[in-house]
Amino acid sequence: MFAPSLSAQYTIKQWNVEDGLPQSTVRCITQTHDGYLWIGTWNGLARFDGVHMTVFNAATTPDFNPSVSFIHEDQERRLWIGTDGGGLFQYRDGSLERVDTSSGISASIISAMGEDRAGRMWFGTDNGIFVLTGSRFLHFPYSGPFPNFFLEQVIPALDGTVYLCFVEHAIHVRLSDDSIAVLGKPFVTGGYRVAIDTAGTLWYGVAARGLARRS
């Protein structure tokens, strides 16, 4: 809640289910190049123009699992929608299309999503890590350096490398010749969100130890 001295400077409006939101818990938001806000909830996806909401859910899109976990518009202006249990979707020409095994990805839960500096999309799933490079999906099962549980964050670094953040630690990697090269040793992040600043420094919280910085 804003302090009284601050809230007096702003007009605050709240939208909820009665205003067209498909469900009252918002899980993710992104704004696309055309100005629309895309809002993901536990029970559907909404495209918001500032006045009206266009809802995508099981009723409007029968193949769509309405529990939306991630939304991302990539450098090519493709809009990706990840779900909990329904797989990966892409918005094209006014409708949602499922990205399935015919495209090279087989997963029902999208646990993380991110884009590296080269424009490659990385997806953490219940079936390992998938990387879209060009028109191909590369598949990397959870084995070897990658623990056998879901990837939670994909963080692109300034030099084209990527940090893969799991529940309690992160791995610094580079995609090279259709394989993932691990750079250095995994490091503990404490199970909290990880962020990278414009200088390439990683920031994250560690339980009972405060804020950590990794250059």
mmCIF file with all atom_site columns, C-alpha atoms in Angstrom:
data_model
loop_
_atom_site.group_PDB
_atom_site.id
_atom_site.type_symbol
_atom_site.label_atom_id
_atom_site.label_alt_id
_atom_site.label_comp_id
_atom_site.label_asym_id
_atom_site.label_entity_id
_atom_site.label_seq_id
_atom_site.pdbx_PDB_ins_code
_atom_site.Cartn_x
_atom_site.Cartn_y
_atom_site.Cartn_z
_atom_site.occupancy
_atom_site.B_iso_or_equiv
_atom_site.pdbx_formal_charge
_atom_site.auth_seq_id
_atom_site.auth_comp_id
_atom_site.auth_asym_id
_atom_site.auth_atom_id
_atom_site.pdbx_PDB_model_num
ATOM 1   C CA . MET A 1 1   ? 0.000   0.000   0.000   1.00 0.00 ? 1   MET A CA 1
ATOM 2   C CA . PHE A 1 2   ? 1.327   3.467   -0.901  1.00 0.00 ? 2   PHE A CA 1
ATOM 3   C CA . ALA A 1 3   ? 2.070   5.871   1.940   1.00 0.00 ? 3   ALA A CA 1
ATOM 4   C CA . PRO A 1 4   ? -0.502  8.732   2.015   1.00 0.00 ? 4   PRO A CA 1
ATOM 5   C CA . SER A 1 5   ? 2.067   11.284  0.854   1.00 0.00 ? 5   SER A CA 1
ATOM 6   C CA . LEU A 1 6   ? 2.889   9.160   -2.199  1.00 0.00 ? 6   LEU A CA 1
ATOM 7   C CA . SER A 1 7   ? -0.566  7.850   -3.067  1.00 0.00 ? 7   SER A CA 1
ATOM 8   C CA . ALA A 1 8   ? -1.896  11.409  -3.314  1.00 0.00 ? 8   ALA A CA 1
ATOM 9   C CA . GLN A 1 9   ? 0.331   11.862  -6.379  1.00 0.00 ? 9   GLN A CA 1
ATOM 10  C CA . TYR A 1 10  ? -1.188  8.969   -8.298  1.00 0.00 ? 10  TYR A CA 1
ATOM 11  C CA . THR A 1 11  ? -4.532  7.723   -9.522  1.00 0.00 ? 11  THR A CA 1
ATOM 12  C CA . ILE A 1 12  ? -4.819  4.060   -8.610  1.00 0.00 ? 12  ILE A CA 1
ATOM 13  C CA . LYS A 1 13  ? -7.310  1.789   -10.377 1.00 0.00 ? 13  LYS A CA 1
ATOM 14  C CA . GLN A 1 14  ? -7.794  -1.885  -9.732  1.00 0.00 ? 14  GLN A CA 1
ATOM 15  C CA . TRP A 1 15  ? -9.089  -4.436  -12.243 1.00 0.00 ? 15  TRP A CA 1
ATOM 16  C CA . ASN A 1 16  ? -10.558 -7.742  -11.179 1.00 0.00 ? 16  ASN A CA 1
ATOM 17  C CA . VAL A 1 17  ? -12.769 -10.552 -12.430 1.00 0.00 ? 17  VAL A CA 1
ATOM 18  C CA . GLU A 1 18  ? -15.807 -8.298  -12.775 1.00 0.00 ? 18  GLU A CA 1
ATOM 19  C CA . ASP A 1 19  ? -13.743 -6.078  -15.128 1.00 0.00 ? 19  ASP A CA 1
ATOM 20  C CA . GLY A 1 20  ? -12.889 -9.000  -17.421 1.00 0.00 ? 20  GLY A CA 1
ATOM 21  C CA . LEU A 1 21  ? -9.809  -10.470 -15.759 1.00 0.00 ? 21  LEU A CA 1
ATOM 22  C CA . PRO A 1 22  ? -10.074 -14.270 -16.124 1.00 0.00 ? 22  PRO A CA 1
ATOM 23  C CA . GLN A 1 23  ? -8.998  -14.897 -12.524 1.00 0.00 ? 23  GLN A CA 1
ATOM 24  C CA . SER A 1 24  ? -8.045  -12.694 -9.593  1.00 0.00 ? 24  SER A CA 1
ATOM 25  C CA . THR A 1 25  ? -4.459  -13.910 -9.073  1.00 0.00 ? 25  THR A CA 1
ATOM 26  C CA . VAL A 1 26  ? -2.032  -12.420 -11.602 1.00 0.00 ? 26  VAL A CA 1
ATOM 27  C CA . ARG A 1 27  ? 1.047   -14.594 -12.113 1.00 0.00 ? 27  ARG A CA 1
ATOM 28  C CA . CYS A 1 28  ? 2.873   -12.764 -14.915 1.00 0.00 ? 28  CYS A CA 1
ATOM 29  C CA . ILE A 1 29  ? 2.596   -9.623  -17.057 1.00 0.00 ? 29  ILE A CA 1
ATOM 30  C CA . THR A 1 30  ? 4.379   -8.464  -20.189 1.00 0.00 ? 30  THR A CA 1
ATOM 31  C CA . GLN A 1 31  ? 3.876   -5.627  -22.671 1.00 0.00 ? 31  GLN A CA 1
ATOM 32  C CA . THR A 1 32  ? 4.296   -6.362  -26.363 1.00 0.00 ? 32  THR A CA 1
ATOM 33  C CA . HIS A 1 33  ? 5.614   -4.044  -29.077 1.00 0.00 ? 33  HIS A CA 1
ATOM 34  C CA . ASP A 1 34  ? 2.074   -2.993  -30.068 1.00 0.00 ? 34  ASP A CA 1
ATOM 35  C CA . GLY A 1 35  ? 1.312   -1.652  -26.583 1.00 0.00 ? 35  GLY A CA 1
ATOM 36  C CA . TYR A 1 36  ? -0.954  -4.437  -25.341 1.00 0.00 ? 36  TYR A CA 1
ATOM 37  C CA . LEU A 1 37  ? -0.533  -5.798  -21.834 1.00 0.00 ? 37  LEU A CA 1
ATOM 38  C CA . TRP A 1 38  ? -0.678  -9.589  -21.611 1.00 0.00 ? 38  TRP A CA 1
ATOM 39  C CA . ILE A 1 39  ? -1.710  -10.907 -18.214 1.00 0.00 ? 39  ILE A CA 1
ATOM 40  C CA . GLY A 1 40  ? -1.373  -14.513 -17.109 1.00 0.00 ? 40  GLY A CA 1
ATOM 41  C CA . THR A 1 41  ? -3.488  -15.956 -14.301 1.00 0.00 ? 41  THR A CA 1
ATOM 42  C CA . TRP A 1 42  ? -4.281  -19.347 -12.807 1.00 0.00 ? 42  TRP A CA 1
ATOM 43  C CA . ASN A 1 43  ? -7.351  -19.558 -15.020 1.00 0.00 ? 43  ASN A CA 1
ATOM 44  C CA . GLY A 1 44  ? -6.601  -17.881 -18.313 1.00 0.00 ? 44  GLY A CA 1
ATOM 45  C CA . LEU A 1 45  ? -4.687  -15.306 -20.318 1.00 0.00 ? 45  LEU A CA 1
ATOM 46  C CA . ALA A 1 46  ? -5.906  -11.761 -20.989 1.00 0.00 ? 46  ALA A CA 1
ATOM 47  C CA . ARG A 1 47  ? -4.858  -9.176  -23.582 1.00 0.00 ? 47  ARG A CA 1
ATOM 48  C CA . PHE A 1 48  ? -5.537  -5.709  -22.179 1.00 0.00 ? 48  PHE A CA 1
ATOM 49  C CA . ASP A 1 49  ? -5.697  -2.499  -24.228 1.00 0.00 ? 49  ASP A CA 1
ATOM 50  C CA . GLY A 1 50  ? -6.224  -0.250  -21.206 1.00 0.00 ? 50  GLY A CA 1
ATOM 51  C CA . VAL A 1 51  ? -10.002 -0.489  -21.385 1.00 0.00 ? 51  VAL A CA 1
ATOM 52  C CA . HIS A 1 52  ? -11.080 -3.945  -22.547 1.00 0.00 ? 52  HIS A CA 1
ATOM 53  C CA . MET A 1 53  ? -9.727  -7.420  -21.920 1.00 0.00 ? 53  MET A CA 1
ATOM 54  C CA . THR A 1 54  ? -9.745  -10.214 -24.484 1.00 0.00 ? 54  THR A CA 1
ATOM 55  C CA . VAL A 1 55  ? -9.643  -13.509 -22.615 1.00 0.00 ? 55  VAL A CA 1
ATOM 56  C CA . PHE A 1 56  ? -8.064  -16.774 -23.751 1.00 0.00 ? 56  PHE A CA 1
ATOM 57  C CA . ASN A 1 57  ? -9.051  -19.795 -21.681 1.00 0.00 ? 57  ASN A CA 1
ATOM 58  C CA . ALA A 1 58  ? -10.346 -23.340 -22.069 1.00 0.00 ? 58  ALA A CA 1
ATOM 59  C CA . ALA A 1 59  ? -13.691 -22.016 -23.330 1.00 0.00 ? 59  ALA A CA 1
ATOM 60  C CA . THR A 1 60  ? -12.225 -19.846 -26.102 1.00 0.00 ? 60  THR A CA 1
ATOM 61  C CA . THR A 1 61  ? -9.242  -22.094 -26.925 1.00 0.00 ? 61  THR A CA 1
ATOM 62  C CA . PRO A 1 62  ? -10.099 -25.774 -26.261 1.00 0.00 ? 62  PRO A CA 1
ATOM 63  C CA . ASP A 1 63  ? -6.468  -27.009 -26.417 1.00 0.00 ? 63  ASP A CA 1
ATOM 64  C CA . PHE A 1 64  ? -5.208  -24.304 -24.070 1.00 0.00 ? 64  PHE A CA 1
ATOM 65  C CA . ASN A 1 65  ? -4.385  -25.044 -20.424 1.00 0.00 ? 65  ASN A CA 1
ATOM 66  C CA . PRO A 1 66  ? -5.417  -21.821 -18.680 1.00 0.00 ? 66  PRO A CA 1
ATOM 67  C CA . SER A 1 67  ? -2.838  -21.943 -15.862 1.00 0.00 ? 67  SER A CA 1
ATOM 68  C CA . VAL A 1 68  ? -0.300  -19.481 -17.311 1.00 0.00 ? 68  VAL A CA 1
ATOM 69  C CA . SER A 1 69  ? 3.212   -19.486 -15.836 1.00 0.00 ? 69  SER A CA 1
ATOM 70  C CA . PHE A 1 70  ? 5.259   -17.322 -18.233 1.00 0.00 ? 70  PHE A CA 1
ATOM 71  C CA . ILE A 1 71  ? 4.753   -14.802 -21.051 1.00 0.00 ? 71  ILE A CA 1
ATOM 72  C CA . HIS A 1 72  ? 7.582   -13.478 -23.229 1.00 0.00 ? 72  HIS A CA 1
ATOM 73  C CA . GLU A 1 73  ? 7.851   -11.571 -26.507 1.00 0.00 ? 73  GLU A CA 1
ATOM 74  C CA . ASP A 1 74  ? 11.163  -12.345 -28.202 1.00 0.00 ? 74  ASP A CA 1
ATOM 75  C CA . GLN A 1 75  ? 13.360  -10.269 -30.488 1.00 0.00 ? 75  GLN A CA 1
ATOM 76  C CA . GLU A 1 76  ? 11.379  -11.459 -33.515 1.00 0.00 ? 76  GLU A CA 1
ATOM 77  C CA . ARG A 1 77  ? 8.150   -10.278 -31.833 1.00 0.00 ? 77  ARG A CA 1
ATOM 78  C CA . ARG A 1 78  ? 6.889   -13.814 -31.304 1.00 0.00 ? 78  ARG A CA 1
ATOM 79  C CA . LEU A 1 79  ? 4.776   -14.109 -28.169 1.00 0.00 ? 79  LEU A CA 1
ATOM 80  C CA . TRP A 1 80  ? 5.395   -17.229 -26.089 1.00 0.00 ? 80  TRP A CA 1
ATOM 81  C CA . ILE A 1 81  ? 3.033   -18.477 -23.377 1.00 0.00 ? 81  ILE A CA 1
ATOM 82  C CA . GLY A 1 82  ? 4.061   -21.196 -20.941 1.00 0.00 ? 82  GLY A CA 1
ATOM 83  C CA . THR A 1 83  ? 1.540   -23.139 -18.868 1.00 0.00 ? 83  THR A CA 1
ATOM 84  C CA . ASP A 1 84  ? 1.458   -25.473 -15.884 1.00 0.00 ? 84  ASP A CA 1
ATOM 85  C CA . GLY A 1 85  ? 0.352   -28.758 -17.400 1.00 0.00 ? 85  GLY A CA 1
ATOM 86  C CA . GLY A 1 86  ? -0.635  -27.715 -20.922 1.00 0.00 ? 86  GLY A CA 1
ATOM 87  C CA . GLY A 1 87  ? 2.730   -27.135 -22.524 1.00 0.00 ? 87  GLY A CA 1
ATOM 88  C CA . LEU A 1 88  ? 3.986   -24.230 -24.619 1.00 0.00 ? 88  LEU A CA 1
ATOM 89  C CA . PHE A 1 89  ? 1.896   -21.917 -26.813 1.00 0.00 ? 89  PHE A CA 1
ATOM 90  C CA . GLN A 1 90  ? 2.550   -19.144 -29.299 1.00 0.00 ? 90  GLN A CA 1
ATOM 91  C CA . TYR A 1 91  ? 0.184   -16.310 -30.209 1.00 0.00 ? 91  TYR A CA 1
ATOM 92  C CA . ARG A 1 92  ? -0.261  -15.988 -33.970 1.00 0.00 ? 92  ARG A CA 1
ATOM 93  C CA . ASP A 1 93  ? -2.821  -14.126 -36.069 1.00 0.00 ? 93  ASP A CA 1
ATOM 94  C CA . GLY A 1 94  ? -5.298  -13.644 -33.242 1.00 0.00 ? 94  GLY A CA 1
ATOM 95  C CA . SER A 1 95  ? -5.196  -17.147 -31.767 1.00 0.00 ? 95  SER A CA 1
ATOM 96  C CA . LEU A 1 96  ? -3.081  -19.377 -29.556 1.00 0.00 ? 96  LEU A CA 1
ATOM 97  C CA . GLU A 1 97  ? -1.281  -22.300 -31.172 1.00 0.00 ? 97  GLU A CA 1
ATOM 98  C CA . ARG A 1 98  ? 0.286   -25.112 -29.209 1.00 0.00 ? 98  ARG A CA 1
ATOM 99  C CA . VAL A 1 99  ? 3.984   -25.792 -29.829 1.00 0.00 ? 99  VAL A CA 1
ATOM 100 C CA . ASP A 1 100 ? 4.175   -29.584 -29.542 1.00 0.00 ? 100 ASP A CA 1
ATOM 101 C CA . THR A 1 101 ? 6.232   -32.629 -30.481 1.00 0.00 ? 101 THR A CA 1
ATOM 102 C CA . SER A 1 102 ? 5.758   -31.914 -34.185 1.00 0.00 ? 102 SER A CA 1
ATOM 103 C CA . SER A 1 103 ? 7.826   -28.763 -33.596 1.00 0.00 ? 103 SER A CA 1
ATOM 104 C CA . GLY A 1 104 ? 10.458  -30.553 -31.545 1.00 0.00 ? 104 GLY A CA 1
ATOM 105 C CA . ILE A 1 105 ? 9.406   -29.880 -27.959 1.00 0.00 ? 105 ILE A CA 1
ATOM 106 C CA . SER A 1 106 ? 7.671   -32.395 -25.694 1.00 0.00 ? 106 SER A CA 1
ATOM 107 C CA . ALA A 1 107 ? 6.735   -31.002 -22.278 1.00 0.00 ? 107 ALA A CA 1
ATOM 108 C CA . SER A 1 108 ? 3.607   -30.242 -20.294 1.00 0.00 ? 108 SER A CA 1
ATOM 109 C CA . ILE A 1 109 ? 4.991   -27.917 -17.615 1.00 0.00 ? 109 ILE A CA 1
ATOM 110 C CA . ILE A 1 110 ? 6.952   -24.784 -18.531 1.00 0.00 ? 110 ILE A CA 1
ATOM 111 C CA . SER A 1 111 ? 8.887   -23.872 -15.385 1.00 0.00 ? 111 SER A CA 1
ATOM 112 C CA . ALA A 1 112 ? 11.159  -21.166 -16.841 1.00 0.00 ? 112 ALA A CA 1
ATOM 113 C CA . MET A 1 113 ? 11.580  -19.118 -19.997 1.00 0.00 ? 113 MET A CA 1
ATOM 114 C CA . GLY A 1 114 ? 14.267  -16.737 -21.217 1.00 0.00 ? 114 GLY A CA 1
ATOM 115 C CA . GLU A 1 115 ? 16.063  -15.384 -24.275 1.00 0.00 ? 115 GLU A CA 1
ATOM 116 C CA . ASP A 1 116 ? 19.813  -15.042 -24.704 1.00 0.00 ? 116 ASP A CA 1
ATOM 117 C CA . ARG A 1 117 ? 21.650  -12.233 -26.465 1.00 0.00 ? 117 ARG A CA 1
ATOM 118 C CA . ALA A 1 118 ? 21.658  -14.188 -29.737 1.00 0.00 ? 118 ALA A CA 1
ATOM 119 C CA . GLY A 1 119 ? 17.860  -14.415 -29.727 1.00 0.00 ? 119 GLY A CA 1
ATOM 120 C CA . ARG A 1 120 ? 17.690  -18.090 -28.791 1.00 0.00 ? 120 ARG A CA 1
ATOM 121 C CA . MET A 1 121 ? 14.777  -19.019 -26.547 1.00 0.00 ? 121 MET A CA 1
ATOM 122 C CA . TRP A 1 122 ? 15.477  -21.251 -23.523 1.00 0.00 ? 122 TRP A CA 1
ATOM 123 C CA . PHE A 1 123 ? 12.679  -23.224 -21.860 1.00 0.00 ? 123 PHE A CA 1
ATOM 124 C CA . GLY A 1 124 ? 12.846  -25.091 -18.564 1.00 0.00 ? 124 GLY A CA 1
ATOM 125 C CA . THR A 1 125 ? 10.291  -27.900 -18.518 1.00 0.00 ? 125 THR A CA 1
ATOM 126 C CA . ASP A 1 126 ? 9.289   -31.109 -16.780 1.00 0.00 ? 126 ASP A CA 1
ATOM 127 C CA . ASN A 1 127 ? 11.194  -32.922 -19.552 1.00 0.00 ? 127 ASN A CA 1
ATOM 128 C CA . GLY A 1 128 ? 14.510  -31.115 -19.366 1.00 0.00 ? 128 GLY A CA 1
ATOM 129 C CA . ILE A 1 129 ? 15.776  -27.969 -21.060 1.00 0.00 ? 129 ILE A CA 1
ATOM 130 C CA . PHE A 1 130 ? 14.807  -27.028 -24.618 1.00 0.00 ? 130 PHE A CA 1
ATOM 131 C CA . VAL A 1 131 ? 16.605  -24.345 -26.624 1.00 0.00 ? 131 VAL A CA 1
ATOM 132 C CA . LEU A 1 132 ? 15.104  -22.932 -29.822 1.00 0.00 ? 132 LEU A CA 1
ATOM 133 C CA . THR A 1 133 ? 17.912  -22.029 -32.194 1.00 0.00 ? 133 THR A CA 1
ATOM 134 C CA . GLY A 1 134 ? 16.734  -20.965 -35.635 1.00 0.00 ? 134 GLY A CA 1
ATOM 135 C CA . SER A 1 135 ? 13.828  -23.311 -36.363 1.00 0.00 ? 135 SER A CA 1
ATOM 136 C CA . ARG A 1 136 ? 15.163  -26.228 -34.292 1.00 0.00 ? 136 ARG A CA 1
ATOM 137 C CA . PHE A 1 137 ? 14.584  -27.209 -30.692 1.00 0.00 ? 137 PHE A CA 1
ATOM 138 C CA . LEU A 1 138 ? 17.608  -28.694 -28.942 1.00 0.00 ? 138 LEU A CA 1
ATOM 139 C CA . HIS A 1 139 ? 16.818  -30.985 -26.010 1.00 0.00 ? 139 HIS A CA 1
ATOM 140 C CA . PHE A 1 140 ? 19.001  -31.353 -22.917 1.00 0.00 ? 140 PHE A CA 1
ATOM 141 C CA . PRO A 1 141 ? 17.663  -33.826 -20.311 1.00 0.00 ? 141 PRO A CA 1
ATOM 142 C CA . TYR A 1 142 ? 18.150  -33.201 -16.607 1.00 0.00 ? 142 TYR A CA 1
ATOM 143 C CA . SER A 1 143 ? 21.330  -35.213 -16.103 1.00 0.00 ? 143 SER A CA 1
ATOM 144 C CA . GLY A 1 144 ? 25.023  -34.662 -15.527 1.00 0.00 ? 144 GLY A CA 1
ATOM 145 C CA . PRO A 1 145 ? 25.503  -31.099 -14.257 1.00 0.00 ? 145 PRO A CA 1
ATOM 146 C CA . PHE A 1 146 ? 21.768  -30.389 -14.371 1.00 0.00 ? 146 PHE A CA 1
ATOM 147 C CA . PRO A 1 147 ? 19.852  -31.601 -11.298 1.00 0.00 ? 147 PRO A CA 1
ATOM 148 C CA . ASN A 1 148 ? 16.791  -33.769 -11.700 1.00 0.00 ? 148 ASN A CA 1
ATOM 149 C CA . PHE A 1 149 ? 14.274  -31.069 -10.859 1.00 0.00 ? 149 PHE A CA 1
ATOM 150 C CA . PHE A 1 150 ? 12.815  -28.109 -12.657 1.00 0.00 ? 150 PHE A CA 1
ATOM 151 C CA . LEU A 1 151 ? 14.762  -25.140 -13.893 1.00 0.00 ? 151 LEU A CA 1
ATOM 152 C CA . GLU A 1 152 ? 13.327  -21.971 -12.277 1.00 0.00 ? 152 GLU A CA 1
ATOM 153 C CA . GLN A 1 153 ? 15.050  -19.060 -14.059 1.00 0.00 ? 153 GLN A CA 1
ATOM 154 C CA . VAL A 1 154 ? 16.917  -18.421 -17.297 1.00 0.00 ? 154 VAL A CA 1
ATOM 155 C CA . ILE A 1 155 ? 19.088  -15.305 -17.020 1.00 0.00 ? 155 ILE A CA 1
ATOM 156 C CA . PRO A 1 156 ? 20.989  -14.077 -20.109 1.00 0.00 ? 156 PRO A CA 1
ATOM 157 C CA . ALA A 1 157 ? 24.411  -12.543 -19.542 1.00 0.00 ? 157 ALA A CA 1
ATOM 158 C CA . LEU A 1 158 ? 25.880  -9.665  -21.555 1.00 0.00 ? 158 LEU A CA 1
ATOM 159 C CA . ASP A 1 159 ? 28.487  -11.877 -23.263 1.00 0.00 ? 159 ASP A CA 1
ATOM 160 C CA . GLY A 1 160 ? 25.986  -14.341 -24.747 1.00 0.00 ? 160 GLY A CA 1
ATOM 161 C CA . THR A 1 161 ? 26.259  -16.867 -21.950 1.00 0.00 ? 161 THR A CA 1
ATOM 162 C CA . VAL A 1 162 ? 23.334  -17.894 -19.746 1.00 0.00 ? 162 VAL A CA 1
ATOM 163 C CA . TYR A 1 163 ? 22.778  -18.552 -16.059 1.00 0.00 ? 163 TYR A CA 1
ATOM 164 C CA . LEU A 1 164 ? 20.483  -21.507 -15.376 1.00 0.00 ? 164 LEU A CA 1
ATOM 165 C CA . CYS A 1 165 ? 18.983  -21.138 -11.905 1.00 0.00 ? 165 CYS A CA 1
ATOM 166 C CA . PHE A 1 166 ? 17.596  -24.173 -10.140 1.00 0.00 ? 166 PHE A CA 1
ATOM 167 C CA . VAL A 1 167 ? 16.044  -24.352 -6.665  1.00 0.00 ? 167 VAL A CA 1
ATOM 168 C CA . GLU A 1 168 ? 19.185  -23.735 -4.614  1.00 0.00 ? 168 GLU A CA 1
ATOM 169 C CA . HIS A 1 169 ? 22.007  -23.132 -7.067  1.00 0.00 ? 169 HIS A CA 1
ATOM 170 C CA . ALA A 1 170 ? 22.856  -21.740 -10.489 1.00 0.00 ? 170 ALA A CA 1
ATOM 171 C CA . ILE A 1 171 ? 25.014  -22.958 -13.366 1.00 0.00 ? 171 ILE A CA 1
ATOM 172 C CA . HIS A 1 172 ? 26.813  -20.672 -15.811 1.00 0.00 ? 172 HIS A CA 1
ATOM 173 C CA . VAL A 1 173 ? 26.636  -22.122 -19.349 1.00 0.00 ? 173 VAL A CA 1
ATOM 174 C CA . ARG A 1 174 ? 27.290  -21.374 -22.996 1.00 0.00 ? 174 ARG A CA 1
ATOM 175 C CA . LEU A 1 175 ? 25.530  -22.939 -25.978 1.00 0.00 ? 175 LEU A CA 1
ATOM 176 C CA . SER A 1 176 ? 28.203  -24.171 -28.360 1.00 0.00 ? 176 SER A CA 1
ATOM 177 C CA . ASP A 1 177 ? 27.884  -26.529 -31.352 1.00 0.00 ? 177 ASP A CA 1
ATOM 178 C CA . ASP A 1 178 ? 24.436  -27.712 -30.310 1.00 0.00 ? 178 ASP A CA 1
ATOM 179 C CA . SER A 1 179 ? 25.677  -28.615 -26.843 1.00 0.00 ? 179 SER A CA 1
ATOM 180 C CA . ILE A 1 180 ? 25.755  -26.862 -23.490 1.00 0.00 ? 180 ILE A CA 1
ATOM 181 C CA . ALA A 1 181 ? 29.207  -26.126 -22.095 1.00 0.00 ? 181 ALA A CA 1
ATOM 182 C CA . VAL A 1 182 ? 29.331  -25.559 -18.341 1.00 0.00 ? 182 VAL A CA 1
ATOM 183 C CA . LEU A 1 183 ? 31.515  -22.614 -17.291 1.00 0.00 ? 183 LEU A CA 1
ATOM 184 C CA . GLY A 1 184 ? 32.993  -22.953 -13.817 1.00 0.00 ? 184 GLY A CA 1
ATOM 185 C CA . LYS A 1 185 ? 31.359  -24.694 -10.890 1.00 0.00 ? 185 LYS A CA 1
ATOM 186 C CA . PRO A 1 186 ? 27.702  -24.432 -9.802  1.00 0.00 ? 186 PRO A CA 1
ATOM 187 C CA . PHE A 1 187 ? 27.216  -21.879 -7.048  1.00 0.00 ? 187 PHE A CA 1
ATOM 188 C CA . VAL A 1 188 ? 24.651  -21.638 -4.261  1.00 0.00 ? 188 VAL A CA 1
ATOM 189 C CA . THR A 1 189 ? 21.964  -18.987 -4.660  1.00 0.00 ? 189 THR A CA 1
ATOM 190 C CA . GLY A 1 190 ? 19.875  -19.824 -1.615  1.00 0.00 ? 190 GLY A CA 1
ATOM 191 C CA . GLY A 1 191 ? 16.607  -20.600 -3.363  1.00 0.00 ? 191 GLY A CA 1
ATOM 192 C CA . TYR A 1 192 ? 15.612  -16.985 -4.041  1.00 0.00 ? 192 TYR A CA 1
ATOM 193 C CA . ARG A 1 193 ? 15.220  -14.934 -7.202  1.00 0.00 ? 193 ARG A CA 1
ATOM 194 C CA . VAL A 1 194 ? 18.365  -14.023 -9.096  1.00 0.00 ? 194 VAL A CA 1
ATOM 195 C CA . ALA A 1 195 ? 18.806  -10.798 -11.083 1.00 0.00 ? 195 ALA A CA 1
ATOM 196 C CA . ILE A 1 196 ? 21.545  -9.407  -13.311 1.00 0.00 ? 196 ILE A CA 1
ATOM 197 C CA . ASP A 1 197 ? 22.334  -5.695  -13.678 1.00 0.00 ? 197 ASP A CA 1
ATOM 198 C CA . THR A 1 198 ? 23.599  -3.706  -16.668 1.00 0.00 ? 198 THR A CA 1
ATOM 199 C CA . ALA A 1 199 ? 27.210  -4.341  -15.671 1.00 0.00 ? 199 ALA A CA 1
ATOM 200 C CA . GLY A 1 200 ? 26.691  -8.114  -15.716 1.00 0.00 ? 200 GLY A CA 1
ATOM 201 C CA . THR A 1 201 ? 26.753  -8.518  -11.935 1.00 0.00 ? 201 THR A CA 1
ATOM 202 C CA . LEU A 1 202 ? 24.458  -11.137 -10.385 1.00 0.00 ? 202 LEU A CA 1
ATOM 203 C CA . TRP A 1 203 ? 22.429  -10.272 -7.278  1.00 0.00 ? 203 TRP A CA 1
ATOM 204 C CA . TYR A 1 204 ? 20.504  -12.692 -5.073  1.00 0.00 ? 204 TYR A CA 1
ATOM 205 C CA . GLY A 1 205 ? 19.440  -13.204 -1.494  1.00 0.00 ? 205 GLY A CA 1
ATOM 206 C CA . VAL A 1 206 ? 20.740  -16.018 0.686   1.00 0.00 ? 206 VAL A CA 1
ATOM 207 C CA . ALA A 1 207 ? 18.713  -17.226 3.682   1.00 0.00 ? 207 ALA A CA 1
ATOM 208 C CA . ALA A 1 208 ? 20.009  -15.756 6.962   1.00 0.00 ? 208 ALA A CA 1
ATOM 209 C CA . ARG A 1 209 ? 23.018  -14.245 5.128   1.00 0.00 ? 209 ARG A CA 1
ATOM 210 C CA . GLY A 1 210 ? 21.546  -11.210 3.392   1.00 0.00 ? 210 GLY A CA 1
ATOM 211 C CA . LEU A 1 211 ? 22.283  -9.988  -0.114  1.00 0.00 ? 211 LEU A CA 1
ATOM 212 C CA . ALA A 1 212 ? 24.958  -11.606 -2.293  1.00 0.00 ? 212 ALA A CA 1
ATOM 213 C CA . ARG A 1 213 ? 26.762  -10.158 -5.290  1.00 0.00 ? 213 ARG A CA 1
ATOM 214 C CA . ARG A 1 214 ? 28.638  -12.238 -7.854  1.00 0.00 ? 214 ARG A CA 1
ATOM 215 C CA . SER A 1 215 ? 30.777  -10.481 -10.455 1.00 0.00 ? 215 SER A CA 1
#
